[in-house]
mmCIF file of C-alpha atoms in Angstrom:
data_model
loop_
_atom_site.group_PDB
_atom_site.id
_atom_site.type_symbol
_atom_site.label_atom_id
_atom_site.label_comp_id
_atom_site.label_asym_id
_atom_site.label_seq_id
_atom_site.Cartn_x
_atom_site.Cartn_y
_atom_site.Cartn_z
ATOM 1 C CA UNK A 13 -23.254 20.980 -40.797
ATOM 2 C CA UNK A 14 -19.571 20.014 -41.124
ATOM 3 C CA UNK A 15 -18.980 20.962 -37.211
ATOM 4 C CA UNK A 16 -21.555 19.245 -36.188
ATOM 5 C CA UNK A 17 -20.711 15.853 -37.589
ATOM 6 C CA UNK A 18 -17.296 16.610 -36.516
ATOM 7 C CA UNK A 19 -18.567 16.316 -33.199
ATOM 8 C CA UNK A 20 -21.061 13.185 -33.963
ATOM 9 C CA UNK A 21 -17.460 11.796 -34.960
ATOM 10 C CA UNK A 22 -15.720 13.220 -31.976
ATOM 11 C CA UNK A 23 -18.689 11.809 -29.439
ATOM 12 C CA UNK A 24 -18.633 8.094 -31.151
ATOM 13 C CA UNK A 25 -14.996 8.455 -31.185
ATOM 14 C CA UNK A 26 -15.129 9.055 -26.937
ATOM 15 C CA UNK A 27 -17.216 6.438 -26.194
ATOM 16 C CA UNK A 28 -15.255 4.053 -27.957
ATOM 17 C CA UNK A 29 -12.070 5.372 -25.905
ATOM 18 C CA UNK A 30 -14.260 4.623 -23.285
ATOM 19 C CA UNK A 31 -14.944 1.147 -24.043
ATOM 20 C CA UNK A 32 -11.158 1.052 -24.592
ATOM 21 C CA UNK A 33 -9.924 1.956 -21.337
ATOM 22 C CA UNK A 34 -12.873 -0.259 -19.473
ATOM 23 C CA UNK A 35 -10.998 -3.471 -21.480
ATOM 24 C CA UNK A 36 -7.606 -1.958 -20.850
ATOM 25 C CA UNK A 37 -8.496 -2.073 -16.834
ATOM 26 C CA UNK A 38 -9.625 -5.849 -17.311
ATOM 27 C CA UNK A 39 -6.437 -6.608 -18.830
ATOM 28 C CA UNK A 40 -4.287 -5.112 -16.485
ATOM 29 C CA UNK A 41 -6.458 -6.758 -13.672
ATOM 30 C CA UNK A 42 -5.185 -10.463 -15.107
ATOM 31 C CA UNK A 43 -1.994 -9.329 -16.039
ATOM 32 C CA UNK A 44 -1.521 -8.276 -12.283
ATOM 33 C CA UNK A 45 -2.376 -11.666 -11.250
ATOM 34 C CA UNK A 46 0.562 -12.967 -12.104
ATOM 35 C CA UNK A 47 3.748 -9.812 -12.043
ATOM 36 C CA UNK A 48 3.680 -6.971 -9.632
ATOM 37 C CA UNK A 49 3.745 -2.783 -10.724
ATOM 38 C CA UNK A 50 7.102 -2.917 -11.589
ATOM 39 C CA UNK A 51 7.123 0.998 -9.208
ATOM 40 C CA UNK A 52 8.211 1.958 -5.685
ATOM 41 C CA UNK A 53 9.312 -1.470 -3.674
ATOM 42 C CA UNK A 54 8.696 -3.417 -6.500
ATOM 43 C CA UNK A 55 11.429 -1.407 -9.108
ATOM 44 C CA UNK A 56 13.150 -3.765 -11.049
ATOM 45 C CA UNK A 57 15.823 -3.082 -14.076
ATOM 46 C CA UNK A 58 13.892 -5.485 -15.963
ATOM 47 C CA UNK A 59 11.467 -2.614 -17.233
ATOM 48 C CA UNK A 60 13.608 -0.264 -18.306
ATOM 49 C CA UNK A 61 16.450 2.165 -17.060
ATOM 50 C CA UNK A 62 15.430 4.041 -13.923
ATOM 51 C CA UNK A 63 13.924 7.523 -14.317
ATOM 52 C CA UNK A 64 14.383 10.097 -10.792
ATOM 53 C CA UNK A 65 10.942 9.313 -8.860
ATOM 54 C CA UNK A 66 10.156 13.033 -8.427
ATOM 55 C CA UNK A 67 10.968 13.623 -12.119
ATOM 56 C CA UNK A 68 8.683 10.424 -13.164
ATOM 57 C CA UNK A 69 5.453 11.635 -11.004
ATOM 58 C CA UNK A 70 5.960 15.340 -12.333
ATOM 59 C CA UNK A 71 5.597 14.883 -15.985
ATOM 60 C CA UNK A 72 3.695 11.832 -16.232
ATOM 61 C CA UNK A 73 0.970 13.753 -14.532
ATOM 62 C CA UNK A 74 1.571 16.652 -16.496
ATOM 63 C CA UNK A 75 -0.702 16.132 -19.423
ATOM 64 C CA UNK A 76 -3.584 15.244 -17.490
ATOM 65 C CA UNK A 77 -3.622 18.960 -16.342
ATOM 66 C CA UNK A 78 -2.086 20.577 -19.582
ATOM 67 C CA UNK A 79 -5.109 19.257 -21.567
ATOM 68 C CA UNK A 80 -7.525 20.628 -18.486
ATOM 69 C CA UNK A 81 -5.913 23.716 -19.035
ATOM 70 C CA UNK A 82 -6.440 23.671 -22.377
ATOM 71 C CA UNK A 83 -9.711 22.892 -22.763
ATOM 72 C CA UNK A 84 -10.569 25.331 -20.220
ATOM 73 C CA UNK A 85 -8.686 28.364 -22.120
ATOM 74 C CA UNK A 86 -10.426 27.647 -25.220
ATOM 75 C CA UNK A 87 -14.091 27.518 -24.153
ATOM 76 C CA UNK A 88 -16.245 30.519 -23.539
ATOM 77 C CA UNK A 89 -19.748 29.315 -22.158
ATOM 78 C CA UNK A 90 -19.591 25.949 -20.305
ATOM 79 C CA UNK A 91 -22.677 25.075 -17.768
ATOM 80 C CA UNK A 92 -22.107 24.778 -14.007
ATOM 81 C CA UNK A 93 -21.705 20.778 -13.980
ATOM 82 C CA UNK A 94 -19.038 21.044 -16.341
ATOM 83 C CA UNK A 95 -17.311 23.964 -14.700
ATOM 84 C CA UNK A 96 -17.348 22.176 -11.436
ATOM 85 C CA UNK A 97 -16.144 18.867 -12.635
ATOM 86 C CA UNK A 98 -13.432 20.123 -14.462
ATOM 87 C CA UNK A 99 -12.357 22.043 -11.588
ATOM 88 C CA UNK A 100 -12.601 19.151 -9.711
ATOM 89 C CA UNK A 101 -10.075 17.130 -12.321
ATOM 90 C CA UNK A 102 -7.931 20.235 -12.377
ATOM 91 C CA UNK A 103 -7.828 20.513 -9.022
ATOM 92 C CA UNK A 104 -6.651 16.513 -8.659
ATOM 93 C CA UNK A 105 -3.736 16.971 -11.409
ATOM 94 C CA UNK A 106 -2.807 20.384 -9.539
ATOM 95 C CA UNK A 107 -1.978 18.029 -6.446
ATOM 96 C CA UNK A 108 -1.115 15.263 -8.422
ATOM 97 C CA UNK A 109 2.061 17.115 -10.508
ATOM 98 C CA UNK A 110 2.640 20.310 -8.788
ATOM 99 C CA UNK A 111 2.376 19.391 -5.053
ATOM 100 C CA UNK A 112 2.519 15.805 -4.391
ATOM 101 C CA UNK A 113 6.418 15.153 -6.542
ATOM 102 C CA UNK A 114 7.696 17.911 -4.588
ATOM 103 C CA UNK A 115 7.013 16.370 -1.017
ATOM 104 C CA UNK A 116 8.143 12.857 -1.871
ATOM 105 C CA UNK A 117 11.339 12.006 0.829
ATOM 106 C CA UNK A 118 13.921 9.983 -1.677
ATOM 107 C CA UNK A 119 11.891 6.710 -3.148
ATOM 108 C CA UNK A 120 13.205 4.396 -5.649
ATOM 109 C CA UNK A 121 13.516 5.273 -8.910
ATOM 110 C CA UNK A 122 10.742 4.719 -11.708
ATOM 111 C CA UNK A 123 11.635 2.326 -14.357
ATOM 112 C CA UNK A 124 11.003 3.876 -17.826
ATOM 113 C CA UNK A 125 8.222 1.360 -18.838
ATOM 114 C CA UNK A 126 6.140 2.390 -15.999
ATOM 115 C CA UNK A 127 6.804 5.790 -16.483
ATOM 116 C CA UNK A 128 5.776 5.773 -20.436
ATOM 117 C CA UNK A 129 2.781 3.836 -19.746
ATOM 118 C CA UNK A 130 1.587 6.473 -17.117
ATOM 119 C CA UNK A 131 2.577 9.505 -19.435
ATOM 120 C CA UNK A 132 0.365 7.596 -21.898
ATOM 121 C CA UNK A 133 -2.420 7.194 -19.871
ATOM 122 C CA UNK A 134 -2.617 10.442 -18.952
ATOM 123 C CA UNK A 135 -2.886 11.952 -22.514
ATOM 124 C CA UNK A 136 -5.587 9.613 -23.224
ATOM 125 C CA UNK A 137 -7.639 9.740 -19.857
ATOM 126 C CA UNK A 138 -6.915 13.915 -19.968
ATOM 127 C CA UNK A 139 -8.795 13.854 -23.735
ATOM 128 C CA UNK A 140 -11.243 11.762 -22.677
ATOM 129 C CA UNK A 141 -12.697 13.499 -19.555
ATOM 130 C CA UNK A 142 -11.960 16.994 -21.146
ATOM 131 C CA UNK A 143 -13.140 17.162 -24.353
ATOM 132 C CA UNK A 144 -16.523 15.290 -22.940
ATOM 133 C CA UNK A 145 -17.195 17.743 -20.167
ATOM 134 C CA UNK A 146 -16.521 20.693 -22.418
ATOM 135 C CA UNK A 147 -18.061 19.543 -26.157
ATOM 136 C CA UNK A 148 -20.131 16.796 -25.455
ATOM 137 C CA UNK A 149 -21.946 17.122 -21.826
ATOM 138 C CA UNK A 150 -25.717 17.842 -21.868
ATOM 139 C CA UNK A 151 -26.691 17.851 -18.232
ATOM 140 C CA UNK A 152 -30.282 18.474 -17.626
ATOM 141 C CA UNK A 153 -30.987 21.803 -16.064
ATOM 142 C CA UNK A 154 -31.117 22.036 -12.545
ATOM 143 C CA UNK A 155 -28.009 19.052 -12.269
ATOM 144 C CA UNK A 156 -26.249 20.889 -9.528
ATOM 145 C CA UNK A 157 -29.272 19.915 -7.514
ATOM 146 C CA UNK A 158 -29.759 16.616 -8.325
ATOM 147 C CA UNK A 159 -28.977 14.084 -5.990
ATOM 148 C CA UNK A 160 -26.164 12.658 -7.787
ATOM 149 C CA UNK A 161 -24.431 15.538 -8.384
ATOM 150 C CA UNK A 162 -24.696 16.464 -5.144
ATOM 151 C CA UNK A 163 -23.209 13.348 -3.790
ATOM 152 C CA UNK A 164 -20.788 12.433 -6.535
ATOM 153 C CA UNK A 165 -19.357 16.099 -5.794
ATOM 154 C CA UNK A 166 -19.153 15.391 -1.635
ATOM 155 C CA UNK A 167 -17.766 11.529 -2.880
ATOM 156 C CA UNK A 168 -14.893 13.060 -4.805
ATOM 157 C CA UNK A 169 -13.870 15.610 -1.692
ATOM 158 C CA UNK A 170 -13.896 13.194 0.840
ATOM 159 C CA UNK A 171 -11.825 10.476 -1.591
ATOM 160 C CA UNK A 172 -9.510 13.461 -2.659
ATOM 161 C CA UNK A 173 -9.134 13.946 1.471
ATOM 162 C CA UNK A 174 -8.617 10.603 2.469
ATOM 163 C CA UNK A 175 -5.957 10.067 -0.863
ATOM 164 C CA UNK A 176 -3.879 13.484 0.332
ATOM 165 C CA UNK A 177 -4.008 12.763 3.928
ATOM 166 C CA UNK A 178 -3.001 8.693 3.550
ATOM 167 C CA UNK A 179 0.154 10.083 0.849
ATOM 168 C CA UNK A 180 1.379 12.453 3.664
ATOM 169 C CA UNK A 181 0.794 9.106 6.333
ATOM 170 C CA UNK A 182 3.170 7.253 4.081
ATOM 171 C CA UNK A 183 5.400 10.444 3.736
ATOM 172 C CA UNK A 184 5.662 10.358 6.970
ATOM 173 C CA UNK A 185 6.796 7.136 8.059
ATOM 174 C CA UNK A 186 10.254 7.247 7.857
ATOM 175 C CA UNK A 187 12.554 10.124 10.034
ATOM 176 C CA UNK A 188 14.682 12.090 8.237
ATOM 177 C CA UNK A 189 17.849 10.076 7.293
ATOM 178 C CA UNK A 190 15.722 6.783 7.281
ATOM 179 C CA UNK A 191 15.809 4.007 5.105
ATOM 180 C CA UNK A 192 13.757 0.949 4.729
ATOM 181 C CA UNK A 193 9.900 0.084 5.067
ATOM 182 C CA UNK A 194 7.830 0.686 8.146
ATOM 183 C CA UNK A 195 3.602 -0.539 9.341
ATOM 184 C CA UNK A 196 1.346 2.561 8.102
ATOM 185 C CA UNK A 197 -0.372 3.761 11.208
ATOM 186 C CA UNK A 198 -3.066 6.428 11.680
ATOM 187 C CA UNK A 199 -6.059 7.345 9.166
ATOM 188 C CA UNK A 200 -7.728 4.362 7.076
ATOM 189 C CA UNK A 201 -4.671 2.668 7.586
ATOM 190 C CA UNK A 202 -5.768 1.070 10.575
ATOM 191 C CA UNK A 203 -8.393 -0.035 9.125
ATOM 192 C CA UNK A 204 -7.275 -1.261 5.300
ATOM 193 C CA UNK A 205 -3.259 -1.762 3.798
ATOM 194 C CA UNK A 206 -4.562 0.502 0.710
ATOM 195 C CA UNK A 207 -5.979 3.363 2.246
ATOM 196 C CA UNK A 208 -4.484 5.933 -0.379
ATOM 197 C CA UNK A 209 -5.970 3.590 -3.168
ATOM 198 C CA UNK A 210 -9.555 3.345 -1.284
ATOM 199 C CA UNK A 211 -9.379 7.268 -1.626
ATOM 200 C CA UNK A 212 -8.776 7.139 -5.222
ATOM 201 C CA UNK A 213 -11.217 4.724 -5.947
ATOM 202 C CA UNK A 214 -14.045 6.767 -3.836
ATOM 203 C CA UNK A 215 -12.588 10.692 -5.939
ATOM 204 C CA UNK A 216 -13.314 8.443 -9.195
ATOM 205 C CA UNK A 217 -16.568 7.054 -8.090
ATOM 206 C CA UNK A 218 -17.504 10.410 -7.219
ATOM 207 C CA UNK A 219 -16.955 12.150 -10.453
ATOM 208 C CA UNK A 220 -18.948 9.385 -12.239
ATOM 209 C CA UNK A 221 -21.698 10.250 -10.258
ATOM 210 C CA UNK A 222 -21.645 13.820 -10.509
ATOM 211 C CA UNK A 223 -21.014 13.468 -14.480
ATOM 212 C CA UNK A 224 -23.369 10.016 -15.339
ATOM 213 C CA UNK A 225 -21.794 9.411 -18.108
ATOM 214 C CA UNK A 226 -19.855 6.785 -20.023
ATOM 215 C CA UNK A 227 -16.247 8.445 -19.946
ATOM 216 C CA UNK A 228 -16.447 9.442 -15.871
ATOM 217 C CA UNK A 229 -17.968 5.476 -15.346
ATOM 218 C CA UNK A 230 -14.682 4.063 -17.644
ATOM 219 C CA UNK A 231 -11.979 6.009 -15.617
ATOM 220 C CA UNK A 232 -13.568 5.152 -12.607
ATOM 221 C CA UNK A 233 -13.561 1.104 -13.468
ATOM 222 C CA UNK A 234 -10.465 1.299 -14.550
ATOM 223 C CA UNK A 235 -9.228 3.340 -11.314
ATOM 224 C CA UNK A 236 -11.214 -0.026 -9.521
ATOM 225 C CA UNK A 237 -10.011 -2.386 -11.260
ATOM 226 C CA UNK A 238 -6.045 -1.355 -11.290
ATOM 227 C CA UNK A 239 -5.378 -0.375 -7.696
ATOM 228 C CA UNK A 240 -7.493 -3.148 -6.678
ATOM 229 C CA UNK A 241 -4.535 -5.302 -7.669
ATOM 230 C CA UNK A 242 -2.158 -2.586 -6.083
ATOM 231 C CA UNK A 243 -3.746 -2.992 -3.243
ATOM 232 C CA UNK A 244 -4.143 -6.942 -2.908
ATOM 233 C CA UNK A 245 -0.381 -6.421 -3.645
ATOM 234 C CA UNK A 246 0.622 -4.574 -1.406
ATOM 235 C CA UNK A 247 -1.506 -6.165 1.245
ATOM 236 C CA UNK A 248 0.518 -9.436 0.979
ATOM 237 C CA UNK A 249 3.957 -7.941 0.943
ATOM 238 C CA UNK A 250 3.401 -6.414 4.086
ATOM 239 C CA UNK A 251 1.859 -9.632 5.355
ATOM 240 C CA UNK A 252 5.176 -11.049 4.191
ATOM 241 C CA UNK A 253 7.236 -8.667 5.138
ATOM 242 C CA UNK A 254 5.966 -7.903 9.391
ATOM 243 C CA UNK A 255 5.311 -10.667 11.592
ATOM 244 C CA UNK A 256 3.637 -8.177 13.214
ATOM 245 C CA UNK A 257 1.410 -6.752 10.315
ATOM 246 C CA UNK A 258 -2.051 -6.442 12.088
ATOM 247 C CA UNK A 259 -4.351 -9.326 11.226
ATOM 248 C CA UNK A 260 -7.263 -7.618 11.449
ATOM 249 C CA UNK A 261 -6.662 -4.676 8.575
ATOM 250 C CA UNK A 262 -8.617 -5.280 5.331
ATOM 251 C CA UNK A 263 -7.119 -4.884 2.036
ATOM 252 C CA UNK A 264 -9.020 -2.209 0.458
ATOM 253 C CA UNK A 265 -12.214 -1.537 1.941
ATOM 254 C CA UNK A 266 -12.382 -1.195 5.879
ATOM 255 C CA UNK A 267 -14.464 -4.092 7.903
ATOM 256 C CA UNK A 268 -15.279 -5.648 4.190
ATOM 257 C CA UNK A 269 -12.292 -6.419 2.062
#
């Protein structure tokens, strides 16, 4: 009786971290209206003393698959969807802290207030999606052949794909010894100034889909509605920046926007 409301509690308790991090995506939406992610190009002492870039990306992402870990050590009978979708979250934070800090070529420091709020985020999103899939998901039998598993699950490869492949374009850009900013060319890029953040937003989408459920939909409006703005961002500065930026590349979503 006791665990049980424990996990009435724990399930209210989710979906009003869900509600949460919906609002917090809306805020930071307006708020990016009017500064710019104080990360990357757009560093600025004004947020804090710099932290090393590789150092930053490692342990910010860090909890995200900790907590993954975690919550996969401790449970012993989990049903297919969940298995697969926190494999597939896993799988993103493996990249994310054990791959993608290692292969960054020098980059600007990260001021400490970005870096806090992203460690925070990451403790709070890596609860959220976790202790859902594993306590709290009730998929109805026969998911991993429902339609929207089925294309949620292809959604979050091809995002995860397109994200990877547009981080190693950027990678890329400069020769070793380089210094300075340079047109992204090749992949989505030719097509939209955010591809990386189009890839993101389509691996999020994708997960909602496979999952349905209130936590999955949060992250992936807040995923929208925050690199969205990094996008429209960086879109401009590059517009700014090259007289010779291609006119015809979208901001975030190729022939559309």
């Amino acid at each position: 009786m006791a665990l049980s409301k424990l996990l009435a509690d724990e399930r209210r308790l989710l979906e009003l971290l869900s509600l949460v991090m919906v609002l917090m995506g809306v805020l930071s939406f307006v708020l990016l209206r009017f500064i710019r992610v104080p990360y990357g190009r757009y560093s600025s002492s004004v947020f804090g003393p710099p932290v090393p870039v590789r150092l930053a990306w490692f342990l910010q992402e860090l909890p995200s698959l900790l907590i993954a870990l975690y919550y996969i050590s401790t449970q012993q009978e989990l049903g297919a969807p969940s298995v697969v979708l926190m494999g597939a979250f896993t799988c993103h934070y493996i990249q994310r802290t054990l791959v993608f800090p290692f292969l960054i070529r020098g980059g600007k420091p990260t001021p400490l207030t970005s870096f806090v709020l992203a460690l925070i985020f990451c403790c709070y999103n890596g609860y959220l999606q976790n202790s859902y899939l594993c306590r709290h998901a009730a998929f109805p039998s026969g998911w991993t052949r429902d339609l929207r598993f089925i294309t949620g699950i292809t959604l979050f490869l091809c995002g995860m794909f397109i994200n990877v492949y547009s981080d190693h374009i950027l990678r890329n850009l400069r020769k070793q010894g380089e210094t300075g900013y340079k047109i992204p060319r090749g992949g989505l890029f030719e097509y939209v100034s955010g591809a990386n953040f189009f890839g993101e937003i389509v691996e999020w989408s994708g997960f909602a889909i496979a999952g349905w459920s209130i936590t999955g939909a949060a992250f992936a409006i807040f995923t929208l509605l925050v690199l969205l703005s990094r996008a429209q961002q960086h879109h401009q500065w590059y517009l700014e920046k090259f007289e010779d930026y291609p006119k015809s590349r979208k901001i975030l979503v190729p022939f559309i926007y």
